[in-house]
Amino acid sequence: MKLKPDWFLLGMIAATALAWAWPAPGASGGWMHPALVTKCGVALIFFLHGVALSFGAMRAGALNWRLHLLVQTCTFLLFPLIGLALNVALDGRVSPDLKLGLFYLCALPSTVSSSVAMTAAARGNVAGAVFNATLSSMIGIFLTPLWVTVVMKSTGQSVPLGPVIFDLLRWLVLPLAIGQALHPWLGAWAGRNKRGIGLADRATILLLVYTSFCDSFQQGIWTGHGSGQVVLVAFVCAALFALVMMLTASAARAFAFSREDRLAAIFCGSKKTLASGVPMAKLIFGAHPGLGLILLPIMIYHPLQLIVCGVLAQRWGRQVAPSVSP
């Protein structure tokens, strides 16, 4: 299968390079006013998600409770438990911010669009994927900051959960709810303009990536973090992805899932969202100077999951016999 270059992945590299070369505008106190830009950008992203979200598609897959239980358990229990183990195993080998970033990756919800797209390409249970991916995003608004707060408190760092949840409700949930309330009027428009909405969504994320790295570069957080640590984190991300995919597939077979449900479980249960991860990080960690390091693992994991799952989805989608197991 020929893989086309993804402008968004190239954009993340460019945004990071720009933050290294010209950090002042997006750093705290810069003329871009990053605190305000961040919150407005987060609100815009989730408003657009709400406008485009069809609860009709969710209802079609809502009754398959065994599939939902497996996917959400993998996303919010299996992943974080592995993340806790990684924190212990990597103690002293990588910086505290990179360790926190690996755990943050593990605590994030699943992706929405790519999970559904991969499941559809592989001819899996699309309705189940839509329901689980969307449900994961909703649950993650509360469970992700809760997991992060528990881990940060265990290391002696203080993160007040109340203000974080309030910010998430104000800048994530409220715009999402407003967008969903306007779906009956704007849903058809969103359907006709998926490409434009996707471009706006990704461009906003790239802006948030830029501002996330500006403080890190301006304050010299990357000094002393050699390429060896980055390579180690990349290896850990690859191993984490392979392990969770294997465990999810094994659990789906043990529960005698149909081929369609197995595919939905694998694609939804192994993915982590960059689209929600960057905005949530900006709200959870605020002006944390090491935010660039915290975001690095999800920025490595994101293209990895897209490439591997894209190849698998194409291969499984070409299988004619449904008895062939993924």
Short mmCIF file of C-alpha atoms in Angstrom, two decimals:
data_model
loop_
_atom_site.label_atom_id
_atom_site.label_comp_id
_atom_site.label_asym_id
_atom_site.label_seq_id
_atom_site.Cartn_x
_atom_site.Cartn_y
_atom_site.Cartn_z
CA MET A 1 0.00 0.00 0.00
CA LYS A 2 1.35 3.43 -0.95
CA LEU A 3 1.33 5.84 1.97
CA LYS A 4 0.65 9.48 1.13
CA PRO A 5 2.42 12.17 3.17
CA ASP A 6 0.12 13.68 5.79
CA TRP A 7 0.31 17.49 5.84
CA PHE A 8 -0.83 17.48 9.47
CA LEU A 9 2.14 15.38 10.59
CA LEU A 10 4.46 17.65 8.62
CA GLY A 11 2.66 20.61 10.18
CA MET A 12 3.41 19.32 13.70
CA ILE A 13 7.10 19.16 12.84
CA ALA A 14 6.95 22.67 11.35
CA ALA A 15 5.08 24.07 14.38
CA THR A 16 7.67 22.58 16.73
CA ALA A 17 10.54 23.94 14.61
CA LEU A 18 8.91 27.39 14.54
CA ALA A 19 8.56 27.33 18.34
CA TRP A 20 12.30 26.53 18.58
CA ALA A 21 13.26 29.28 16.12
CA TRP A 22 10.80 31.96 17.27
CA PRO A 23 9.31 31.18 20.69
CA ALA A 24 8.66 34.71 21.97
CA PRO A 25 5.20 35.33 20.39
CA GLY A 26 3.66 32.11 21.75
CA ALA A 27 5.38 32.04 25.14
CA SER A 28 3.78 33.36 28.32
CA GLY A 29 3.40 37.12 27.98
CA GLY A 30 3.92 37.02 24.22
CA TRP A 31 1.97 39.23 21.84
CA MET A 32 -0.12 36.24 20.71
CA HIS A 33 -1.66 36.10 24.22
CA PRO A 34 -1.32 32.29 24.36
CA ALA A 35 -3.57 31.85 27.40
CA LEU A 36 -6.53 33.42 25.58
CA VAL A 37 -5.66 31.84 22.22
CA THR A 38 -5.48 28.42 23.87
CA LYS A 39 -8.91 28.62 25.46
CA CYS A 40 -10.58 30.06 22.37
CA GLY A 41 -8.90 27.40 20.23
CA VAL A 42 -10.06 24.61 22.52
CA ALA A 43 -13.61 25.98 22.49
CA LEU A 44 -13.62 26.18 18.68
CA ILE A 45 -12.38 22.59 18.28
CA PHE A 46 -15.04 21.13 20.56
CA PHE A 47 -17.81 23.33 19.17
CA LEU A 48 -17.04 21.97 15.70
CA HIS A 49 -17.00 18.43 17.09
CA GLY A 50 -20.43 19.03 18.62
CA VAL A 51 -21.88 20.42 15.39
CA ALA A 52 -20.64 17.44 13.39
CA LEU A 53 -21.58 14.77 15.96
CA SER A 54 -24.60 12.66 15.06
CA PHE A 55 -26.23 10.92 17.99
CA GLY A 56 -28.26 8.92 15.49
CA ALA A 57 -25.07 7.07 14.53
CA MET A 58 -24.27 6.54 18.20
CA ARG A 59 -27.69 5.04 18.93
CA ALA A 60 -27.12 2.43 16.24
CA GLY A 61 -24.25 0.90 18.23
CA ALA A 62 -25.38 1.65 21.78
CA LEU A 63 -26.65 -1.82 22.78
CA ASN A 64 -23.44 -3.80 22.21
CA TRP A 65 -22.40 -3.54 25.84
CA ARG A 66 -19.64 -6.19 25.75
CA LEU A 67 -17.81 -4.27 23.03
CA HIS A 68 -18.20 -0.98 24.94
CA LEU A 69 -16.95 -2.54 28.17
CA LEU A 70 -13.83 -3.94 26.52
CA VAL A 71 -12.94 -0.73 24.68
CA GLN A 72 -13.45 1.58 27.66
CA THR A 73 -11.61 -0.81 30.00
CA CYS A 74 -8.62 -0.85 27.64
CA THR A 75 -8.70 2.94 27.25
CA PHE A 76 -9.14 4.03 30.86
CA LEU A 77 -7.88 1.09 32.95
CA LEU A 78 -5.44 -1.09 30.99
CA PHE A 79 -3.55 1.83 29.44
CA PRO A 80 -3.19 3.82 32.72
CA LEU A 81 -2.06 0.72 34.63
CA ILE A 82 0.63 0.12 32.01
CA GLY A 83 1.48 3.82 32.31
CA LEU A 84 1.98 3.46 36.06
CA ALA A 85 4.30 0.51 35.46
CA LEU A 86 6.26 2.54 32.90
CA ASN A 87 6.66 5.37 35.42
CA VAL A 88 8.36 2.94 37.80
CA ALA A 89 10.45 1.23 35.10
CA LEU A 90 11.68 4.50 33.58
CA ASP A 91 12.47 6.26 36.86
CA GLY A 92 15.91 7.84 36.49
CA ARG A 93 16.13 6.93 32.80
CA VAL A 94 14.05 9.79 31.38
CA SER A 95 13.16 13.22 32.73
CA PRO A 96 10.13 13.63 35.04
CA ASP A 97 8.30 15.62 32.34
CA LEU A 98 8.76 12.85 29.77
CA LYS A 99 7.58 10.29 32.31
CA LEU A 100 4.52 12.42 33.00
CA GLY A 101 3.98 12.73 29.25
CA LEU A 102 4.00 8.95 28.83
CA PHE A 103 1.42 8.59 31.55
CA TYR A 104 -0.65 11.43 30.08
CA LEU A 105 -0.62 9.53 26.77
CA CYS A 106 -1.91 6.44 28.58
CA ALA A 107 -4.69 8.41 30.32
CA LEU A 108 -6.07 10.02 27.14
CA PRO A 109 -9.34 8.97 25.47
CA SER A 110 -9.44 7.19 22.13
CA THR A 111 -9.58 8.97 18.79
CA VAL A 112 -12.91 9.55 17.05
CA SER A 113 -12.49 10.12 13.32
CA SER A 114 -9.53 7.82 12.66
CA SER A 115 -10.94 4.96 14.77
CA VAL A 116 -14.18 5.08 12.81
CA ALA A 117 -12.37 5.47 9.47
CA MET A 118 -10.04 2.53 10.14
CA THR A 119 -12.91 0.33 11.29
CA ALA A 120 -14.88 1.19 8.16
CA ALA A 121 -11.89 0.51 5.89
CA ALA A 122 -11.41 -2.90 7.54
CA ARG A 123 -15.16 -3.65 7.22
CA GLY A 124 -15.69 -3.80 10.96
CA ASN A 125 -18.56 -2.68 13.18
CA VAL A 126 -18.74 1.01 12.27
CA ALA A 127 -21.74 1.79 14.49
CA GLY A 128 -19.93 0.26 17.48
CA ALA A 129 -16.79 2.25 16.65
CA VAL A 130 -18.74 5.52 16.44
CA PHE A 131 -20.39 4.89 19.81
CA ASN A 132 -17.19 3.86 21.60
CA ALA A 133 -14.99 6.59 20.16
CA THR A 134 -17.53 9.26 21.09
CA LEU A 135 -18.20 7.76 24.53
CA SER A 136 -14.45 7.66 25.16
CA SER A 137 -14.16 11.38 24.42
CA MET A 138 -16.96 12.16 26.90
CA ILE A 139 -15.55 9.95 29.67
CA GLY A 140 -12.04 11.29 29.11
CA ILE A 141 -13.08 14.83 30.01
CA PHE A 142 -13.36 13.61 33.61
CA LEU A 143 -11.16 10.49 33.90
CA THR A 144 -8.07 11.86 32.14
CA PRO A 145 -7.51 14.80 34.54
CA LEU A 146 -8.42 12.53 37.48
CA TRP A 147 -5.72 10.00 36.55
CA VAL A 148 -3.17 12.77 35.91
CA THR A 149 -3.94 14.42 39.25
CA VAL A 150 -3.48 11.13 41.12
CA VAL A 151 -0.09 10.51 39.47
CA MET A 152 1.16 14.08 39.96
CA LYS A 153 0.16 14.06 43.63
CA SER A 154 2.07 10.79 44.10
CA THR A 155 5.22 12.58 42.89
CA GLY A 156 4.67 15.56 45.16
CA GLN A 157 3.30 17.89 42.49
CA SER A 158 0.12 19.78 43.24
CA VAL A 159 -2.67 19.99 40.66
CA PRO A 160 -6.01 21.24 42.06
CA LEU A 161 -8.61 18.99 40.41
CA GLY A 162 -11.59 21.32 40.96
CA PRO A 163 -10.33 24.25 38.82
CA VAL A 164 -9.13 21.82 36.13
CA ILE A 165 -12.56 20.16 35.89
CA PHE A 166 -14.24 23.59 35.85
CA ASP A 167 -11.99 24.72 32.98
CA LEU A 168 -12.72 21.51 31.07
CA LEU A 169 -16.45 21.96 31.58
CA ARG A 170 -16.30 25.60 30.50
CA TRP A 171 -14.00 25.28 27.50
CA LEU A 172 -14.68 21.70 26.35
CA VAL A 173 -18.08 20.46 27.49
CA LEU A 174 -20.03 23.72 27.08
CA PRO A 175 -18.86 24.38 23.47
CA LEU A 176 -19.48 20.69 22.66
CA ALA A 177 -23.00 20.92 24.10
CA ILE A 178 -23.72 24.16 22.22
CA GLY A 179 -22.49 22.59 19.00
CA GLN A 180 -24.62 19.50 19.58
CA ALA A 181 -27.67 21.67 20.36
CA LEU A 182 -27.15 23.41 17.00
CA HIS A 183 -26.66 20.13 15.13
CA PRO A 184 -30.28 19.97 13.85
CA TRP A 185 -29.70 23.31 12.09
CA LEU A 186 -25.98 23.12 11.28
CA GLY A 187 -25.50 19.35 10.91
CA ALA A 188 -26.27 19.33 7.17
CA TRP A 189 -23.89 22.27 6.67
CA ALA A 190 -21.19 20.40 8.63
CA GLY A 191 -21.73 17.33 6.45
CA ARG A 192 -21.26 19.38 3.28
CA ASN A 193 -18.16 21.11 4.64
CA LYS A 194 -16.29 18.25 6.33
CA ARG A 195 -13.08 19.16 4.56
CA GLY A 196 -13.18 22.79 5.64
CA ILE A 197 -14.09 21.89 9.23
CA GLY A 198 -11.27 19.35 9.31
CA LEU A 199 -8.81 21.96 8.07
CA ALA A 200 -9.95 24.46 10.72
CA ASP A 201 -9.73 21.80 13.42
CA ARG A 202 -6.22 20.70 12.47
CA ALA A 203 -4.95 24.25 11.94
CA THR A 204 -6.13 25.15 15.44
CA ILE A 205 -4.36 22.11 16.88
CA LEU A 206 -1.13 23.13 15.13
CA LEU A 207 -1.45 26.58 16.70
CA LEU A 208 -1.82 24.93 20.12
CA VAL A 209 1.21 22.72 19.42
CA TYR A 210 3.24 25.85 18.61
CA THR A 211 2.23 27.68 21.81
CA SER A 212 2.77 24.49 23.85
CA PHE A 213 6.42 24.30 22.82
CA CYS A 214 7.23 28.02 23.00
CA ASP A 215 7.63 28.17 26.78
CA SER A 216 9.66 24.96 26.78
CA PHE A 217 12.18 26.32 24.28
CA GLN A 218 12.32 29.83 25.72
CA GLN A 219 13.00 28.55 29.24
CA GLY A 220 15.58 26.00 28.09
CA ILE A 221 13.63 22.96 29.31
CA TRP A 222 15.11 20.84 26.51
CA THR A 223 18.68 21.52 27.63
CA GLY A 224 20.12 18.31 29.01
CA HIS A 225 17.53 16.06 27.34
CA GLY A 226 19.63 14.25 24.78
CA SER A 227 18.43 12.38 21.74
CA GLY A 228 18.87 9.14 23.69
CA GLN A 229 15.85 9.94 25.87
CA VAL A 230 13.73 10.79 22.83
CA VAL A 231 14.71 7.53 21.12
CA LEU A 232 13.88 5.59 24.29
CA VAL A 233 10.46 7.27 24.53
CA ALA A 234 9.79 6.48 20.86
CA PHE A 235 10.67 2.83 21.47
CA VAL A 236 8.41 2.73 24.55
CA CYS A 237 5.53 4.25 22.54
CA ALA A 238 5.94 1.59 19.83
CA ALA A 239 6.09 -1.22 22.41
CA LEU A 240 3.06 0.20 24.24
CA PHE A 241 1.04 0.32 21.03
CA ALA A 242 1.96 -3.25 20.06
CA LEU A 243 1.22 -4.58 23.56
CA VAL A 244 -2.21 -2.97 23.82
CA MET A 245 -3.20 -4.07 20.30
CA MET A 246 -2.20 -7.65 21.15
CA LEU A 247 -4.03 -7.65 24.50
CA THR A 248 -7.17 -6.09 22.98
CA ALA A 249 -7.25 -8.60 20.13
CA SER A 250 -6.70 -11.49 22.56
CA ALA A 251 -9.49 -10.31 24.85
CA ALA A 252 -11.88 -9.91 21.90
CA ARG A 253 -11.17 -13.47 20.79
CA ALA A 254 -11.55 -14.78 24.37
CA PHE A 255 -15.00 -13.16 24.54
CA ALA A 256 -15.89 -14.75 21.18
CA PHE A 257 -16.53 -11.43 19.47
CA SER A 258 -17.56 -11.45 15.84
CA ARG A 259 -14.92 -10.38 13.33
CA GLU A 260 -16.63 -6.97 12.97
CA ASP A 261 -16.63 -6.38 16.74
CA ARG A 262 -13.01 -7.51 17.07
CA LEU A 263 -11.94 -4.94 14.51
CA ALA A 264 -13.85 -2.15 16.27
CA ALA A 265 -12.31 -3.17 19.61
CA ILE A 266 -8.77 -3.25 18.20
CA PHE A 267 -8.97 0.12 16.47
CA CYS A 268 -10.85 1.96 19.24
CA GLY A 269 -9.07 0.31 22.17
CA SER A 270 -5.50 0.88 21.00
CA LYS A 271 -5.71 4.50 19.84
CA LYS A 272 -5.07 7.75 21.71
CA THR A 273 -6.29 11.16 20.64
CA LEU A 274 -3.96 13.99 19.69
CA ALA A 275 -6.90 16.16 18.61
CA SER A 276 -8.27 16.25 22.16
CA GLY A 277 -4.96 15.55 23.89
CA VAL A 278 -3.29 18.85 23.00
CA PRO A 279 -6.24 21.09 24.05
CA MET A 280 -6.77 19.09 27.24
CA ALA A 281 -3.07 19.33 28.11
CA LYS A 282 -3.20 23.11 27.76
CA LEU A 283 -6.05 23.23 30.28
CA ILE A 284 -4.77 20.54 32.67
CA PHE A 285 -1.12 21.66 32.85
CA GLY A 286 -1.65 25.38 32.22
CA ALA A 287 1.62 27.27 31.86
CA HIS A 288 3.74 24.25 32.87
CA PRO A 289 7.20 25.02 31.42
CA GLY A 290 7.71 21.37 30.47
CA LEU A 291 4.51 21.14 28.43
CA GLY A 292 6.48 20.48 25.24
CA LEU A 293 8.11 17.43 26.82
CA ILE A 294 4.76 16.26 28.22
CA LEU A 295 3.22 16.37 24.74
CA LEU A 296 6.12 14.62 23.01
CA PRO A 297 4.91 11.01 23.64
CA ILE A 298 1.44 11.62 22.15
CA MET A 299 3.06 13.37 19.18
CA ILE A 300 5.16 10.24 18.60
CA TYR A 301 2.29 7.84 19.24
CA HIS A 302 -0.11 9.67 16.91
CA PRO A 303 1.66 9.09 13.56
CA LEU A 304 2.68 5.59 14.66
CA GLN A 305 -0.93 4.51 15.26
CA LEU A 306 -2.10 6.07 12.01
CA ILE A 307 0.54 4.33 9.89
CA VAL A 308 0.21 0.88 11.48
CA CYS A 309 -3.58 0.92 11.71
CA GLY A 310 -3.84 2.28 8.17
CA VAL A 311 -1.82 -0.65 6.81
CA LEU A 312 -3.79 -3.18 8.89
CA ALA A 313 -7.15 -1.68 7.93
CA GLN A 314 -6.33 -1.94 4.23
CA ARG A 315 -5.12 -5.52 4.59
CA TRP A 316 -8.07 -6.70 6.67
CA GLY A 317 -10.50 -4.85 4.44
CA ARG A 318 -9.28 -6.86 1.45
CA GLN A 319 -9.98 -10.16 3.20
CA VAL A 320 -13.02 -11.72 1.60
CA ALA A 321 -13.67 -14.58 3.98
CA PRO A 322 -15.12 -13.27 7.30
CA SER A 323 -13.74 -16.33 9.06
CA VAL A 324 -10.20 -15.00 8.68
CA SER A 325 -9.23 -13.51 12.03
CA PRO A 326 -7.49 -10.14 12.27
#
